Short mmCIF file of C-alpha atoms in Angstrom, two decimals:
data_model
loop_
_atom_site.label_atom_id
_atom_site.label_comp_id
_atom_site.label_asym_id
_atom_site.label_seq_id
_atom_site.Cartn_x
_atom_site.Cartn_y
_atom_site.Cartn_z
CA UNK A 1 109.03 -59.99 -85.53
CA UNK A 2 105.83 -57.82 -86.70
CA UNK A 3 103.23 -59.97 -84.77
CA UNK A 4 105.35 -59.89 -81.76
CA UNK A 5 105.39 -63.52 -81.44
CA UNK A 6 107.85 -63.66 -78.59
CA UNK A 7 105.93 -62.94 -75.19
CA UNK A 8 107.60 -62.77 -72.31
CA UNK A 9 106.34 -63.05 -68.49
CA UNK A 10 103.06 -64.12 -69.63
CA UNK A 11 101.50 -66.06 -66.89
CA UNK A 12 100.21 -69.05 -69.25
CA UNK A 13 100.40 -70.97 -72.17
CA UNK A 14 96.49 -69.87 -72.66
CA UNK A 15 97.45 -66.00 -72.54
CA UNK A 16 100.22 -66.68 -74.98
CA UNK A 17 98.14 -68.04 -77.73
CA UNK A 18 95.57 -65.28 -76.89
CA UNK A 19 98.39 -62.96 -77.61
CA UNK A 20 99.36 -64.39 -80.80
CA UNK A 21 95.72 -64.13 -82.17
CA UNK A 22 94.73 -61.01 -80.91
CA UNK A 23 97.60 -58.72 -81.69
CA UNK A 24 96.69 -57.26 -85.43
CA UNK A 25 99.90 -56.69 -87.54
CA UNK A 26 101.23 -53.31 -88.05
CA UNK A 27 102.14 -53.86 -91.88
CA UNK A 28 101.87 -56.63 -94.30
CA UNK A 29 104.03 -59.23 -94.31
CA UNK A 30 106.33 -59.34 -97.90
CA UNK A 31 105.97 -62.89 -99.56
CA UNK A 32 108.90 -64.87 -98.79
CA UNK A 33 111.48 -64.80 -101.63
CA UNK A 34 113.54 -67.66 -103.07
CA UNK A 35 116.86 -67.90 -102.06
CA UNK A 36 119.49 -68.15 -104.87
CA UNK A 37 123.36 -68.83 -104.07
CA UNK A 38 124.02 -64.89 -105.57
CA UNK A 39 121.78 -63.84 -102.79
CA UNK A 40 123.43 -61.70 -100.20
CA UNK A 41 124.00 -63.15 -96.76
CA UNK A 42 122.75 -61.27 -94.13
CA UNK A 43 124.15 -61.83 -90.56
CA UNK A 44 122.84 -60.39 -87.50
CA UNK A 45 124.28 -60.83 -83.74
CA UNK A 46 122.74 -62.34 -81.15
CA UNK A 47 121.70 -59.11 -79.66
CA UNK A 48 120.07 -57.62 -82.18
CA UNK A 49 118.12 -60.92 -82.29
CA UNK A 50 117.34 -60.60 -78.52
CA UNK A 51 116.20 -57.23 -78.89
CA UNK A 52 113.73 -57.99 -82.12
CA UNK A 53 112.07 -60.89 -80.04
CA UNK A 54 111.52 -59.60 -76.14
CA UNK A 55 108.51 -57.91 -75.67
CA UNK A 56 107.56 -56.21 -72.85
CA UNK A 57 104.02 -57.96 -71.48
CA UNK A 58 102.43 -54.05 -70.45
CA UNK A 59 103.35 -53.04 -73.88
CA UNK A 60 101.78 -56.44 -75.87
CA UNK A 61 98.54 -55.41 -73.16
CA UNK A 62 98.43 -51.64 -74.18
CA UNK A 63 98.53 -52.19 -77.68
CA UNK A 64 95.49 -54.40 -77.56
CA UNK A 65 91.92 -53.15 -78.03
CA UNK A 66 90.17 -52.41 -74.75
CA UNK A 67 87.62 -55.81 -75.26
CA UNK A 68 90.55 -58.23 -75.76
CA UNK A 69 92.67 -56.45 -73.06
CA UNK A 70 89.30 -57.17 -70.61
CA UNK A 71 89.67 -60.87 -71.94
CA UNK A 72 93.39 -61.43 -71.56
CA UNK A 73 92.64 -59.92 -67.47
CA UNK A 74 90.26 -62.43 -66.93
CA UNK A 75 92.38 -65.12 -68.22
CA UNK A 76 94.93 -64.18 -66.06
CA UNK A 77 92.47 -64.14 -62.95
CA UNK A 78 91.67 -67.62 -63.68
CA UNK A 79 95.35 -68.50 -64.09
CA UNK A 80 95.83 -67.10 -60.67
CA UNK A 81 93.45 -69.07 -58.90
CA UNK A 82 94.60 -72.14 -61.12
CA UNK A 83 98.08 -71.42 -59.33
CA UNK A 84 96.88 -71.01 -55.81
CA UNK A 85 95.12 -74.36 -56.01
CA UNK A 86 98.89 -75.64 -57.16
CA UNK A 87 100.59 -74.16 -54.32
CA UNK A 88 97.79 -75.76 -51.92
CA UNK A 89 98.74 -79.27 -53.56
CA UNK A 90 102.43 -78.86 -53.10
CA UNK A 91 101.92 -77.56 -49.13
CA UNK A 92 100.15 -80.88 -48.70
CA UNK A 93 102.11 -82.90 -50.00
CA UNK A 94 105.19 -81.55 -48.12
CA UNK A 95 102.94 -82.14 -45.14
CA UNK A 96 102.45 -85.83 -46.50
CA UNK A 97 105.80 -86.51 -46.63
CA UNK A 98 106.77 -85.42 -43.41
CA UNK A 99 104.32 -87.41 -41.53
CA UNK A 100 105.53 -90.66 -43.66
CA UNK A 101 109.14 -90.39 -42.53
CA UNK A 102 107.68 -89.71 -38.96
CA UNK A 103 106.20 -93.14 -39.38
CA UNK A 104 109.18 -94.47 -41.25
CA UNK A 105 111.62 -93.90 -38.54
CA UNK A 106 110.73 -96.30 -35.86
CA UNK A 107 110.90 -99.15 -38.68
CA UNK A 108 114.61 -97.69 -39.35
CA UNK A 109 115.35 -98.01 -35.89
CA UNK A 110 114.41 -101.08 -35.92
CA UNK A 111 117.01 -101.98 -38.79
CA UNK A 112 119.92 -100.15 -36.70
CA UNK A 113 119.35 -102.33 -33.49
CA UNK A 114 119.46 -106.12 -36.39
CA UNK A 115 122.12 -104.97 -37.86
CA UNK A 116 124.24 -103.94 -34.84
CA UNK A 117 123.13 -107.21 -33.23
CA UNK A 118 121.40 -105.38 -30.26
CA UNK A 119 118.21 -107.87 -31.18
CA UNK A 120 117.02 -110.84 -33.36
CA UNK A 121 114.63 -110.80 -36.09
CA UNK A 122 111.24 -111.93 -35.23
CA UNK A 123 109.27 -114.44 -36.67
CA UNK A 124 106.75 -111.94 -37.76
CA UNK A 125 109.19 -109.93 -39.67
CA UNK A 126 110.37 -113.07 -41.81
CA UNK A 127 106.88 -113.93 -42.62
CA UNK A 128 106.44 -110.72 -43.59
CA UNK A 129 108.86 -110.81 -46.35
CA UNK A 130 108.07 -114.00 -46.91
CA UNK A 131 104.29 -113.63 -48.21
CA UNK A 132 105.95 -110.32 -50.44
CA UNK A 133 107.43 -112.86 -52.55
CA UNK A 134 104.53 -115.76 -52.55
CA UNK A 135 104.06 -116.32 -56.28
CA UNK A 136 101.28 -114.21 -57.35
CA UNK A 137 100.13 -116.25 -60.75
CA UNK A 138 100.88 -113.70 -62.89
CA UNK A 139 103.28 -114.81 -65.73
CA UNK A 140 106.53 -112.74 -66.43
CA UNK A 141 106.62 -111.29 -69.59
CA UNK A 142 110.31 -111.49 -71.35
CA UNK A 143 111.75 -108.73 -73.57
CA UNK A 144 112.41 -109.40 -77.06
CA UNK A 145 116.24 -110.68 -76.24
CA UNK A 146 114.84 -113.19 -73.73
CA UNK A 147 112.43 -114.89 -76.26
CA UNK A 148 115.43 -114.81 -78.86
CA UNK A 149 118.27 -116.02 -76.47
CA UNK A 150 116.16 -117.51 -72.97
CA UNK A 151 120.31 -118.37 -71.83
CA UNK A 152 121.21 -114.70 -71.28
CA UNK A 153 118.84 -113.84 -68.84
CA UNK A 154 120.90 -113.84 -65.54
CA UNK A 155 120.41 -113.11 -62.35
CA UNK A 156 121.29 -109.49 -60.51
CA UNK A 157 124.75 -110.19 -58.84
CA UNK A 158 125.52 -108.57 -55.15
CA UNK A 159 129.07 -108.02 -53.84
CA UNK A 160 129.34 -109.12 -50.33
CA UNK A 161 131.89 -107.29 -48.71
CA UNK A 162 133.43 -109.31 -45.47
CA UNK A 163 136.50 -109.83 -44.08
CA UNK A 164 138.26 -113.09 -42.66
CA UNK A 165 139.49 -113.55 -39.72
CA UNK A 166 143.35 -115.04 -39.24
CA UNK A 167 141.58 -118.63 -39.41
CA UNK A 168 139.67 -117.41 -42.95
CA UNK A 169 136.58 -117.43 -41.59
CA UNK A 170 134.73 -114.49 -42.67
CA UNK A 171 133.01 -111.79 -40.48
CA UNK A 172 129.89 -113.06 -41.72
CA UNK A 173 130.27 -116.43 -40.54
CA UNK A 174 131.03 -115.45 -37.38
CA UNK A 175 128.33 -113.31 -36.57
CA UNK A 176 125.65 -116.36 -38.15
CA UNK A 177 126.97 -118.22 -35.11
CA UNK A 178 126.07 -115.39 -32.54
CA UNK A 179 122.92 -114.54 -31.65
CA UNK A 180 123.87 -110.79 -31.15
CA UNK A 181 126.11 -111.53 -34.12
CA UNK A 182 124.34 -108.29 -36.43
CA UNK A 183 125.55 -108.39 -39.54
CA UNK A 184 129.27 -107.04 -40.18
CA UNK A 185 129.90 -104.50 -42.82
CA UNK A 186 126.50 -103.81 -43.66
CA UNK A 187 126.23 -100.06 -44.98
CA UNK A 188 129.73 -100.73 -46.96
CA UNK A 189 127.85 -103.56 -48.78
CA UNK A 190 125.01 -101.74 -49.45
CA UNK A 191 127.20 -98.86 -50.58
CA UNK A 192 129.29 -101.47 -52.73
CA UNK A 193 125.83 -102.69 -54.58
CA UNK A 194 124.66 -99.01 -55.06
CA UNK A 195 125.02 -97.84 -59.07
CA UNK A 196 125.88 -94.48 -57.50
CA UNK A 197 128.18 -95.07 -55.20
CA UNK A 198 130.32 -98.21 -56.12
CA UNK A 199 132.60 -96.09 -58.52
CA UNK A 200 133.28 -93.80 -55.82
CA UNK A 201 134.98 -96.77 -53.25
CA UNK A 202 138.85 -97.25 -53.59
CA UNK A 203 140.55 -99.98 -51.14
CA UNK A 204 141.96 -96.99 -48.95
CA UNK A 205 138.37 -96.50 -48.12
CA UNK A 206 137.00 -99.85 -47.13
CA UNK A 207 138.73 -100.01 -43.71
CA UNK A 208 137.02 -96.73 -43.00
CA UNK A 209 134.10 -96.90 -44.25
CA UNK A 210 133.84 -100.93 -42.18
CA UNK A 211 133.47 -98.37 -39.36
CA UNK A 212 130.08 -96.89 -41.05
CA UNK A 213 126.94 -98.16 -38.88
CA UNK A 214 124.31 -96.20 -40.13
CA UNK A 215 123.07 -93.97 -42.49
CA UNK A 216 120.21 -91.67 -41.96
CA UNK A 217 118.22 -88.55 -43.59
CA UNK A 218 116.30 -85.69 -42.68
CA UNK A 219 114.38 -82.79 -43.92
CA UNK A 220 115.89 -79.49 -43.85
CA UNK A 221 112.20 -78.04 -43.33
CA UNK A 222 109.58 -81.05 -41.89
CA UNK A 223 106.34 -78.49 -43.03
CA UNK A 224 108.22 -77.75 -46.48
CA UNK A 225 110.08 -80.81 -47.33
CA UNK A 226 110.62 -79.68 -51.10
CA UNK A 227 113.28 -77.08 -49.38
CA UNK A 228 115.93 -79.90 -49.05
CA UNK A 229 117.19 -82.99 -46.91
CA UNK A 230 120.04 -83.89 -45.20
CA UNK A 231 122.31 -87.17 -45.41
CA UNK A 232 123.94 -88.36 -42.27
CA UNK A 233 126.76 -90.93 -42.18
CA UNK A 234 127.17 -92.27 -38.68
CA UNK A 235 130.85 -94.17 -37.54
CA UNK A 236 131.70 -95.72 -34.80
CA UNK A 237 135.41 -95.03 -33.28
CA UNK A 238 138.32 -95.49 -36.35
CA UNK A 239 141.61 -94.60 -36.78
CA UNK A 240 140.95 -92.36 -39.52
CA UNK A 241 139.06 -89.10 -38.37
CA UNK A 242 137.33 -88.14 -34.80
CA UNK A 243 133.92 -86.98 -36.64
CA UNK A 244 131.14 -89.78 -35.44
CA UNK A 245 128.66 -88.28 -38.15
CA UNK A 246 129.55 -86.70 -41.30
CA UNK A 247 126.69 -84.56 -43.63
CA UNK A 248 126.28 -83.52 -46.97
CA UNK A 249 122.89 -81.13 -47.53
CA UNK A 250 121.27 -80.59 -50.79
CA UNK A 251 119.33 -77.09 -50.72
CA UNK A 252 116.53 -76.59 -53.23
CA UNK A 253 115.32 -73.50 -55.04
CA UNK A 254 112.37 -72.35 -53.08
CA UNK A 255 109.70 -72.40 -55.49
CA UNK A 256 106.27 -73.41 -54.67
CA UNK A 257 104.72 -73.88 -58.14
CA UNK A 258 107.39 -76.69 -59.28
CA UNK A 259 106.94 -80.35 -58.57
CA UNK A 260 110.43 -80.74 -58.80
CA UNK A 261 112.56 -77.89 -57.44
CA UNK A 262 115.87 -78.12 -58.97
CA UNK A 263 119.09 -78.25 -56.26
CA UNK A 264 120.22 -74.60 -55.67
CA UNK A 265 122.90 -75.50 -53.32
CA UNK A 266 125.07 -78.57 -51.88
CA UNK A 267 127.03 -78.37 -48.59
CA UNK A 268 129.50 -81.16 -47.17
CA UNK A 269 131.09 -80.77 -44.18
CA UNK A 270 134.85 -80.74 -42.51
CA UNK A 271 136.39 -83.99 -41.74
CA UNK A 272 138.65 -83.88 -38.93
CA UNK A 273 141.31 -86.16 -40.06
CA UNK A 274 143.38 -87.62 -37.37
CA UNK A 275 147.00 -87.08 -39.18
CA UNK A 276 148.02 -86.28 -42.89
CA UNK A 277 148.87 -89.93 -43.14
CA UNK A 278 145.18 -90.77 -42.22
CA UNK A 279 143.60 -88.36 -44.75
CA UNK A 280 141.98 -90.75 -47.19
CA UNK A 281 141.12 -87.71 -49.86
CA UNK A 282 144.87 -87.21 -50.59
CA UNK A 283 148.08 -89.19 -51.43
CA UNK A 284 151.32 -87.92 -49.51
CA UNK A 285 153.85 -87.16 -52.23
CA UNK A 286 157.81 -87.38 -51.99
CA UNK A 287 159.69 -85.13 -54.14
CA UNK A 288 163.14 -83.54 -54.20
CA UNK A 289 164.15 -79.85 -54.21
CA UNK A 290 167.19 -78.12 -55.05
CA UNK A 291 168.32 -75.69 -52.56
CA UNK A 292 168.13 -72.18 -53.20
CA UNK A 293 171.58 -72.28 -52.58
CA UNK A 294 172.02 -74.30 -55.76
CA UNK A 295 173.74 -77.14 -53.38
CA UNK A 296 172.13 -80.37 -52.58
CA UNK A 297 168.82 -81.19 -52.90
CA UNK A 298 166.34 -81.82 -49.75
CA UNK A 299 163.65 -84.10 -49.57
CA UNK A 300 160.07 -82.55 -49.13
CA UNK A 301 156.38 -83.97 -48.86
CA UNK A 302 153.38 -82.82 -50.65
CA UNK A 303 149.36 -83.74 -50.54
CA UNK A 304 147.97 -84.69 -54.09
CA UNK A 305 143.99 -85.25 -54.30
CA UNK A 306 143.20 -88.59 -54.86
CA UNK A 307 139.81 -90.61 -55.62
CA UNK A 308 138.11 -91.43 -52.65
CA UNK A 309 134.61 -91.99 -51.22
CA UNK A 310 134.99 -89.13 -48.90
CA UNK A 311 135.53 -86.30 -51.63
CA UNK A 312 131.85 -87.04 -51.35
CA UNK A 313 131.86 -84.52 -48.34
CA UNK A 314 133.65 -82.14 -49.92
CA UNK A 315 131.52 -80.16 -52.06
CA UNK A 316 130.31 -76.97 -50.27
CA UNK A 317 128.26 -75.23 -53.28
CA UNK A 318 126.88 -76.16 -56.87
CA UNK A 319 126.83 -73.66 -59.59
CA UNK A 320 123.98 -74.29 -61.76
CA UNK A 321 125.75 -73.71 -64.81
CA UNK A 322 128.82 -75.65 -63.94
CA UNK A 323 129.60 -78.81 -66.03
CA UNK A 324 128.32 -82.46 -63.80
CA UNK A 325 131.54 -83.86 -65.31
CA UNK A 326 133.54 -81.39 -63.33
CA UNK A 327 131.83 -81.74 -60.41
CA UNK A 328 132.26 -85.38 -60.52
#
């Protein structure tokens, strides 16, 4: 392109616009020709288009007259100061997020104690919730569908997960009758009501997830929170695996100028299954094989992958170009 409109590696939008306006044309542009069906079709390859469009920044700068080049340097200097301020902002946000997490940890520990029945709730905690649910006096504005059909509005349903004993009494009812009963299957219920994880849980997973005692999170680097975080799933002793904690890490690109950096790598963990029969991520299939000699058959067992919540911990890396559906 004679105006070199595609300028790469420039520092700001303002710099790009200034380049476009400052670059003098090398030749006159011929008037556009009217298209016709008889006109010869001109095809170009992607490589040819790329060669024509891309222009190195030093070439652009050297082709400018000195006054224009000085102004460009000035704009780039201002942009450098702007980027330094943005970096300082993100660094302070990282520090703030780390400080906020430290303040939240004691509250999350109290939640764990209540869930496990280590203590009961206090009147102050109940009052704090009631204060947030009092009527504010602001009338909720219905959407257009609710105005046309007032009966259409329904409360969000919640799935309660609770196994029954031999008498048919649910575990929640048993826990409610005890001062230290806690909240049975709290985390399994939470996962079943989460729109992301509910579809990942199979019937085979439920007994193992009933042993899930806590879910915690921590930053990879508290002083630089955007580097990523780790999820920790804590389990009590169970018949499926020996791990007490299963982890999943999300590592982001180290980009100080990005408000929401992309995930660069995902790290799962190895699950130490107690036996092949207890491995929830596979199904044991029995197949018949003919002997090499051709006489008779033999029975063999093979593992076949199957849907399971615990496949969540299997990913050890991520290809940024991979299709999301393939990862799922």
